[in-house]
mmCIF file of C-alpha atoms in Angstrom:
data_model
loop_
_atom_site.group_PDB
_atom_site.id
_atom_site.type_symbol
_atom_site.label_atom_id
_atom_site.label_comp_id
_atom_site.label_asym_id
_atom_site.label_seq_id
_atom_site.Cartn_x
_atom_site.Cartn_y
_atom_site.Cartn_z
ATOM 1 C CA LYS A 1 -15.174 -205.992 70.418
ATOM 2 C CA ASN A 2 -17.142 -203.451 68.396
ATOM 3 C CA GLN A 3 -17.013 -204.548 64.766
ATOM 4 C CA VAL A 4 -18.963 -204.174 61.543
ATOM 5 C CA GLU A 5 -18.585 -206.899 58.935
ATOM 6 C CA GLN A 6 -19.847 -206.483 55.384
ATOM 7 C CA SER A 7 -20.378 -208.984 52.619
ATOM 8 C CA PRO A 8 -19.688 -209.548 49.865
ATOM 9 C CA GLN A 9 -16.396 -207.686 49.613
ATOM 10 C CA SER A 10 -17.139 -206.947 45.969
ATOM 11 C CA LEU A 11 -19.950 -207.600 43.547
ATOM 12 C CA ILE A 12 -20.473 -207.272 39.796
ATOM 13 C CA ILE A 13 -23.999 -207.185 38.399
ATOM 14 C CA LEU A 14 -25.662 -206.374 35.104
ATOM 15 C CA GLU A 15 -27.479 -203.107 34.684
ATOM 16 C CA GLY A 16 -31.143 -203.465 35.586
ATOM 17 C CA LYS A 17 -30.604 -206.323 38.008
ATOM 18 C CA ASN A 18 -31.244 -206.219 41.752
ATOM 19 C CA CYS A 19 -28.701 -206.914 44.470
ATOM 20 C CA THR A 20 -28.496 -207.139 48.243
ATOM 21 C CA LEU A 21 -25.578 -206.151 50.408
ATOM 22 C CA GLN A 22 -25.160 -207.489 53.940
ATOM 23 C CA CYS A 23 -23.937 -205.945 57.176
ATOM 24 C CA ASN A 24 -23.457 -207.766 60.484
ATOM 25 C CA TYR A 25 -22.399 -205.880 63.579
ATOM 26 C CA THR A 26 -21.356 -206.532 67.140
ATOM 27 C CA VAL A 27 -21.461 -202.888 68.236
ATOM 28 C CA SER A 28 -22.864 -202.211 71.666
ATOM 29 C CA PRO A 29 -24.633 -200.240 72.926
ATOM 30 C CA PHE A 30 -26.381 -199.635 69.611
ATOM 31 C CA SER A 31 -27.675 -196.218 68.617
ATOM 32 C CA ASN A 32 -28.288 -196.364 64.883
ATOM 33 C CA LEU A 33 -27.024 -197.814 61.622
ATOM 34 C CA ARG A 34 -26.387 -195.923 58.410
ATOM 35 C CA TRP A 35 -25.584 -196.970 54.897
ATOM 36 C CA TYR A 36 -23.266 -194.683 52.967
ATOM 37 C CA LYS A 37 -22.457 -194.612 49.266
ATOM 38 C CA GLN A 38 -18.917 -193.651 48.327
ATOM 39 C CA ASP A 39 -18.222 -192.919 44.704
ATOM 40 C CA THR A 40 -14.623 -193.257 43.547
ATOM 41 C CA GLY A 41 -12.683 -190.162 44.496
ATOM 42 C CA ARG A 42 -15.492 -188.811 46.658
ATOM 43 C CA GLY A 43 -16.393 -188.814 50.322
ATOM 44 C CA PRO A 44 -19.166 -191.077 51.662
ATOM 45 C CA VAL A 45 -22.740 -189.806 51.383
ATOM 46 C CA SER A 46 -25.534 -191.033 53.652
ATOM 47 C CA LEU A 47 -28.275 -193.127 52.016
ATOM 48 C CA THR A 48 -30.400 -194.249 54.968
ATOM 49 C CA ILE A 49 -30.435 -194.310 58.745
ATOM 50 C CA MET A 50 -31.986 -197.109 60.789
ATOM 51 C CA THR A 51 -32.764 -196.780 64.476
ATOM 52 C CA PHE A 52 -33.425 -199.627 66.881
ATOM 53 C CA SER A 53 -37.170 -199.654 66.320
ATOM 54 C CA GLU A 54 -37.104 -199.510 62.519
ATOM 55 C CA ASN A 55 -37.184 -202.636 60.359
ATOM 56 C CA THR A 56 -37.316 -201.239 56.849
ATOM 57 C CA LYS A 57 -36.623 -197.896 55.232
ATOM 58 C CA SER A 58 -36.568 -196.936 51.585
ATOM 59 C CA ASN A 59 -34.825 -194.159 49.704
ATOM 60 C CA GLY A 60 -35.771 -194.406 46.049
ATOM 61 C CA ARG A 61 -34.317 -197.627 44.661
ATOM 62 C CA TYR A 62 -32.475 -198.299 47.913
ATOM 63 C CA THR A 63 -34.192 -200.272 50.686
ATOM 64 C CA ALA A 64 -32.465 -200.923 53.981
ATOM 65 C CA THR A 65 -33.564 -203.470 56.564
ATOM 66 C CA LEU A 66 -32.517 -203.917 60.155
ATOM 67 C CA ASP A 67 -32.905 -206.871 62.493
ATOM 68 C CA ALA A 68 -31.741 -205.594 65.868
ATOM 69 C CA ASP A 69 -32.131 -209.042 67.436
ATOM 70 C CA THR A 70 -29.697 -210.747 65.094
ATOM 71 C CA LYS A 71 -27.693 -207.533 64.578
ATOM 72 C CA GLN A 72 -27.958 -207.704 60.836
ATOM 73 C CA SER A 73 -28.768 -205.139 58.192
ATOM 74 C CA SER A 74 -29.115 -205.328 54.443
ATOM 75 C CA LEU A 75 -29.188 -202.819 51.636
ATOM 76 C CA HIS A 76 -31.242 -203.836 48.610
ATOM 77 C CA ILE A 77 -30.747 -202.014 45.334
ATOM 78 C CA THR A 78 -33.511 -202.380 42.784
ATOM 79 C CA ALA A 79 -33.148 -202.017 39.010
ATOM 80 C CA SER A 80 -29.482 -201.126 39.255
ATOM 81 C CA GLN A 81 -27.984 -198.371 37.152
ATOM 82 C CA LEU A 82 -24.428 -197.761 36.011
ATOM 83 C CA SER A 83 -24.279 -194.841 38.429
ATOM 84 C CA ASP A 84 -24.817 -197.235 41.333
ATOM 85 C CA SER A 85 -21.227 -198.405 40.881
ATOM 86 C CA ALA A 86 -19.580 -197.370 44.145
ATOM 87 C CA SER A 87 -18.544 -198.623 47.549
ATOM 88 C CA TYR A 88 -21.353 -199.057 50.064
ATOM 89 C CA ILE A 89 -20.306 -198.648 53.663
ATOM 90 C CA CYS A 90 -22.268 -199.752 56.714
ATOM 91 C CA VAL A 91 -21.667 -197.527 59.750
ATOM 92 C CA VAL A 92 -22.959 -198.233 63.230
ATOM 93 C CA THR A 93 -23.116 -195.557 65.903
ATOM 94 C CA ARG A 94 -22.509 -196.496 69.501
ATOM 95 C CA ASN A 95 -24.792 -195.006 72.080
ATOM 96 C CA SER A 96 -22.109 -193.618 74.342
ATOM 97 C CA GLY A 97 -20.982 -190.193 75.456
ATOM 98 C CA ASN A 98 -19.128 -189.179 72.338
ATOM 99 C CA THR A 99 -21.161 -191.394 69.951
ATOM 100 C CA PRO A 100 -18.219 -193.004 68.163
ATOM 101 C CA LEU A 101 -18.805 -194.465 64.715
ATOM 102 C CA VAL A 102 -17.776 -197.991 63.744
ATOM 103 C CA PHE A 103 -17.206 -198.441 60.013
ATOM 104 C CA GLY A 104 -17.425 -201.543 57.880
ATOM 105 C CA LYS A 105 -14.890 -202.081 55.100
ATOM 106 C CA GLY A 106 -17.540 -201.603 52.472
ATOM 107 C CA THR A 107 -18.821 -203.590 49.519
ATOM 108 C CA ARG A 108 -17.475 -202.560 46.143
ATOM 109 C CA LEU A 109 -20.367 -202.731 43.649
ATOM 110 C CA SER A 110 -19.773 -202.606 39.913
ATOM 111 C CA VAL A 111 -22.767 -202.324 37.614
ATOM 112 C CA ILE A 112 -21.957 -203.185 34.021
ATOM 113 C CA ALA A 113 -23.920 -202.762 30.805
ATOM 114 C CA SER B 1 -26.748 -180.813 56.901
ATOM 115 C CA ALA B 2 -23.199 -179.664 56.267
ATOM 116 C CA VAL B 3 -21.171 -179.234 53.105
ATOM 117 C CA ILE B 4 -17.435 -179.741 53.413
ATOM 118 C CA SER B 5 -14.934 -178.531 50.858
ATOM 119 C CA GLN B 6 -11.668 -180.423 51.066
ATOM 120 C CA LYS B 7 -8.479 -179.767 49.168
ATOM 121 C CA PRO B 8 -6.350 -180.862 47.530
ATOM 122 C CA SER B 9 -8.351 -183.715 46.014
ATOM 123 C CA ARG B 10 -5.166 -185.594 45.236
ATOM 124 C CA ASP B 11 -1.422 -185.180 45.371
ATOM 125 C CA ILE B 12 1.752 -187.082 44.666
ATOM 126 C CA CYS B 13 4.512 -186.253 47.122
ATOM 127 C CA GLN B 14 8.130 -187.138 47.652
ATOM 128 C CA ARG B 15 9.032 -189.094 50.752
ATOM 129 C CA GLY B 16 10.292 -186.970 53.602
ATOM 130 C CA THR B 17 8.116 -183.997 52.676
ATOM 131 C CA SER B 18 4.883 -182.811 54.306
ATOM 132 C CA LEU B 19 1.409 -182.137 52.953
ATOM 133 C CA THR B 20 -1.297 -180.019 54.524
ATOM 134 C CA ILE B 21 -4.924 -180.853 53.775
ATOM 135 C CA GLN B 22 -7.603 -178.227 54.312
ATOM 136 C CA CYS B 23 -11.293 -178.552 55.086
ATOM 137 C CA GLN B 24 -13.844 -175.780 55.044
ATOM 138 C CA VAL B 25 -17.386 -176.323 56.352
ATOM 139 C CA ASP B 26 -20.286 -174.185 55.178
ATOM 140 C CA SER B 27 -21.552 -173.702 58.734
ATOM 141 C CA GLN B 28 -20.160 -173.523 62.239
ATOM 142 C CA VAL B 29 -19.707 -176.983 63.697
ATOM 143 C CA THR B 30 -18.472 -178.133 67.048
ATOM 144 C CA MET B 31 -16.937 -181.423 66.002
ATOM 145 C CA MET B 32 -14.546 -182.066 63.121
ATOM 146 C CA PHE B 33 -12.818 -185.358 62.523
ATOM 147 C CA TRP B 34 -9.972 -186.630 60.365
ATOM 148 C CA TYR B 35 -10.001 -190.156 58.947
ATOM 149 C CA ARG B 36 -7.646 -192.304 56.928
ATOM 150 C CA GLN B 37 -8.972 -194.841 54.426
ATOM 151 C CA GLN B 38 -6.438 -197.312 53.134
ATOM 152 C CA PRO B 39 -7.269 -199.401 50.054
ATOM 153 C CA GLY B 40 -9.838 -202.066 50.833
ATOM 154 C CA GLN B 41 -10.073 -200.978 54.433
ATOM 155 C CA SER B 42 -12.643 -199.185 56.522
ATOM 156 C CA LEU B 43 -12.262 -195.607 57.641
ATOM 157 C CA THR B 44 -9.926 -195.218 60.597
ATOM 158 C CA LEU B 45 -10.298 -192.215 62.871
ATOM 159 C CA ILE B 46 -7.043 -190.289 63.212
ATOM 160 C CA ALA B 47 -8.139 -187.532 65.558
ATOM 161 C CA THR B 48 -10.903 -185.215 66.666
ATOM 162 C CA ALA B 49 -10.172 -181.566 65.974
ATOM 163 C CA ASN B 50 -11.298 -179.319 68.799
ATOM 164 C CA GLN B 51 -11.651 -175.583 68.389
ATOM 165 C CA GLY B 52 -9.516 -173.721 70.893
ATOM 166 C CA SER B 53 -7.697 -176.758 72.255
ATOM 167 C CA GLU B 54 -5.381 -179.561 71.237
ATOM 168 C CA ALA B 55 -6.703 -182.264 68.957
ATOM 169 C CA THR B 56 -7.517 -185.629 70.505
ATOM 170 C CA TYR B 57 -5.619 -188.458 68.782
ATOM 171 C CA GLU B 58 -6.628 -192.090 68.499
ATOM 172 C CA SER B 59 -4.316 -194.926 69.395
ATOM 173 C CA GLY B 60 -1.570 -195.295 66.832
ATOM 174 C CA PHE B 61 -1.616 -191.662 65.704
ATOM 175 C CA VAL B 62 0.561 -188.900 67.164
ATOM 176 C CA ILE B 63 0.629 -185.142 66.921
ATOM 177 C CA ASP B 64 4.183 -184.985 65.571
ATOM 178 C CA LYS B 65 3.180 -187.070 62.557
ATOM 179 C CA PHE B 66 -0.298 -185.630 62.018
ATOM 180 C CA PRO B 67 -0.445 -182.081 63.400
ATOM 181 C CA ILE B 68 -3.946 -180.603 63.260
ATOM 182 C CA SER B 69 -5.153 -177.047 63.409
ATOM 183 C CA ARG B 70 -8.682 -175.837 64.209
ATOM 184 C CA PRO B 71 -8.542 -172.056 64.236
ATOM 185 C CA ASN B 72 -12.327 -171.545 64.131
ATOM 186 C CA LEU B 73 -15.629 -173.407 63.952
ATOM 187 C CA THR B 74 -15.632 -173.757 60.146
ATOM 188 C CA PHE B 75 -12.071 -174.735 59.260
ATOM 189 C CA SER B 76 -9.439 -177.365 60.012
ATOM 190 C CA THR B 77 -6.184 -178.622 58.566
ATOM 191 C CA LEU B 78 -4.360 -181.931 58.808
ATOM 192 C CA THR B 79 -0.672 -182.148 57.996
ATOM 193 C CA VAL B 80 0.939 -185.445 57.084
ATOM 194 C CA SER B 81 4.572 -184.935 58.106
ATOM 195 C CA ASN B 82 7.786 -186.584 56.975
ATOM 196 C CA MET B 83 5.853 -188.779 54.593
ATOM 197 C CA SER B 84 6.738 -192.329 53.638
ATOM 198 C CA PRO B 85 5.070 -194.634 51.081
ATOM 199 C CA GLU B 86 3.108 -196.197 53.944
ATOM 200 C CA ASP B 87 1.240 -192.898 54.296
ATOM 201 C CA SER B 88 -0.277 -193.339 50.835
ATOM 202 C CA SER B 89 -3.983 -193.361 51.495
ATOM 203 C CA ILE B 90 -7.184 -191.371 51.241
ATOM 204 C CA TYR B 91 -7.609 -188.787 53.972
ATOM 205 C CA LEU B 92 -11.102 -187.556 54.795
ATOM 206 C CA CYS B 93 -12.378 -184.811 57.028
ATOM 207 C CA SER B 94 -15.801 -185.085 58.568
ATOM 208 C CA THR B 95 -18.272 -183.389 60.824
ATOM 209 C CA ARG B 96 -21.493 -184.474 62.491
ATOM 210 C CA THR B 97 -24.883 -182.919 62.983
ATOM 211 C CA GLY B 98 -28.329 -184.071 63.973
ATOM 212 C CA THR B 99 -29.703 -185.545 67.150
ATOM 213 C CA MET B 100 -26.845 -186.828 69.313
ATOM 214 C CA ASN B 101 -24.420 -185.852 66.534
ATOM 215 C CA THR B 102 -24.821 -189.139 64.722
ATOM 216 C CA GLU B 103 -25.169 -187.995 61.110
ATOM 217 C CA ALA B 104 -21.718 -187.716 59.577
ATOM 218 C CA PHE B 105 -20.833 -185.593 56.567
ATOM 219 C CA PHE B 106 -17.591 -186.020 54.715
ATOM 220 C CA GLY B 107 -15.336 -184.003 52.486
ATOM 221 C CA GLN B 108 -14.546 -185.496 49.088
ATOM 222 C CA GLY B 109 -11.262 -186.859 50.355
ATOM 223 C CA THR B 110 -7.606 -186.339 49.493
ATOM 224 C CA ARG B 111 -5.912 -189.175 47.646
ATOM 225 C CA LEU B 112 -2.266 -189.066 48.697
ATOM 226 C CA THR B 113 0.455 -191.012 46.952
ATOM 227 C CA VAL B 114 3.966 -190.906 48.412
ATOM 228 C CA VAL B 115 6.790 -191.912 46.100
#
């Protein structure tokens, strides 16, 4: 069954601290994996995309990793800011004819002062 | 990339009524999608809106409950019909671009509360 599991479900950290969000998937065949940030009351916005051959990719204070062998990805946020408070959704694309997307439930991150 | 304008952003509706959600894309796109996002849950695909033909619905969703229009390549509507409190959710429209259409762009969502 094609599934994306994210952990933790929610997380509270102090401003300035680092955190790491996890994503495990069983999607096959794999095309790519994206991390999205969804602010409250907004639609998801893409942060990074990881293809099969990529291990690490950074976008400012966000660094995503991918281990295609163990089917795990992580999103590391460095020096968190209050504006990082959002839901972070891991989305895996299947490599099939209509490239369906499989969504995780997201991790709700709250950054507090 | 694609920018999607979705409206309304939120609404509170009486049970038994219907609400139509609109999405406008800033460019012509082949594929438009409608999702539902219930609290604490992942996005669930409702249907794929095809221009010039009937929408394709996912298992568990039917046209009578969620009629969709796609009159051109930049616009689509989703109607939530005969609403009940169980329909309270966030509804999102989306499109895809890029190689193999794998980069998804989303509207800001419509937060629907049915009372």
